[in-house]
Phi, psi and omega in degrees: 000315180296321180295322179294321179297319180296321179296315179297320179296318180295320180297316179297321180296315180296322179296316179296319180296320179296320180295317179295320180295320179295318179297320180296321179293323180293323179293320185277354181294123182295141179271147179274120181297147177291127182294141177285131180303139181296145179292131180280123186290145172056048176233154171237128178235163178177180178231145180245127182232160176273187185292346176260006178083012180271141182296147183242120179271150174077015177282136178276124178241130184226136173255127180242145171274113186281006183270013178082015182271358178057038178253128176209161178226139187223139177220175172235154182283153179272189184297336179269006180077013184260154178215163173213129178241130175266126182240172171269161180275356183270135174081186180247164186221153166231149186234141186223161176218144179226144176243128176266130179223163171251127180215128181053042177062026177230155182261127179245138170248100191257128176286138179261157181272167177254153185295324184237143182300324182289344180291344178284344183287154173293151183215162172242141182285323176052038177079007183255173171251123184248159179242129175223112182259154181233155176218144179282114183245128186273339174203179185109170183288146168263104193300332184264013177241144176292141181272134177224108177295325182295321185250359177074015181274155178088013180225148177284335179276172181272164179232157180232136183245131182240142177240122178279107194249142171263086185264160177300126180089353180228163174243152177294153178289126187288158176304146180087354181281132174273125180250123181246123180257128179241121179249115182247121178302134177290163182301130179082003182293148175234161171279177184299333180272005177090354178284152183298136176270109185238340187278130173278131181258127178233121179224150184228157170211163182241130178292130185211143169055031178068011180291126182273348191248131181218154188219146165232153187206182181055050182256133176300130184290129177200177174268113188243156160260131181250124173240141182230135180232142175248153177217126178219123180055039177081356180263123181257142178223154173278130177268132177267154184217154175228131185270115171074005177215132180282353181268357181089192004288150179265133184233155181285344174204158180218151171259138181201164169220177186264128181283154175277161169291127184278154178055034182262137173248016179130093179273151175284347170274198188287335188094003180250137178301141179284164181300330182297338180281338185225074185288152171246124180269132186250149174199155175219161181296000000 
C-alpha cells in the first residue's frame, strides 16, 4: 500500500513538472511580428485640414503633368480629409487642391495651400508612395505662382485697386500725399472659412509722379467697411470713392467684399478676383 502511494506521488510530481515545463516553453516561444503592408507604388496620399487643423471632406485634389501633356488625375477627400491618387511612374507631376464654398450667396473655388514649401515642386513617383498634405490658408504667398502687386496675383488673400481720379466736383489727390485705407469687418462678418472676422486691416500708399493706379493686397476675404484718409503736410482729409464707375456717386465710405472668379473649376491662383477687376475711383475736396 505504501509502495503504491509512493508511485502515485511520483506520477503526480512528474505530471506537474511536465506541465510547468510546457508552460515555460510556451511563454518563451518567440512571437512572429505582424508584417508591414507593402508600399503601394506610384501613389500620392495626404490629408487636407482647415485653418484650425480639422479634416476637410469633399476637397478636390488633382495631380497634373506640368510638361504640357494634359494628363491629370483627380479625386476628392473622404470624411477624414484623406485622399489617395494613383499615378503613372512616367514623367513628373504637380499636385493641387481646391475647396468649393458658398459665401455671400456666391460660389468660390478656392485653392488650398500645402503644408511644406517644397511640396509645391514637381516630382516623380519613381515607384514609391509619396505624401502631400494641404491646409486652408486665408492669405500669404502662393509659392508656385509669380507675385504681382499690381494685379494681386500670387497670393491667397484678396487685392484692392484704386484709381486717383480727376472727377467733376473733385480734384485728384496731389503727389506726395499719404493715403491710408482702413478696412473694418462689419458686425457679424466671417472669413471664407467661417471663422469670425475681427482684425481691422490698415494699409497705406503714397501718391507719386502723377501715377493714377495704386494697389493693396493679400487681405483675408471678409465683408468690410472701407474708409480712406489722405495726409499731406500734416493736413488730413477724407477721401471719397466710387466703386467700379468713374462717374460716381462718390461716398466717404463703402461696404464691400471680394468677388470670386466666375466659371472657375479650380484656378492655380487664389480663386478670388484680382483688384484690377473691381476698381475703386478716388477723389477728395
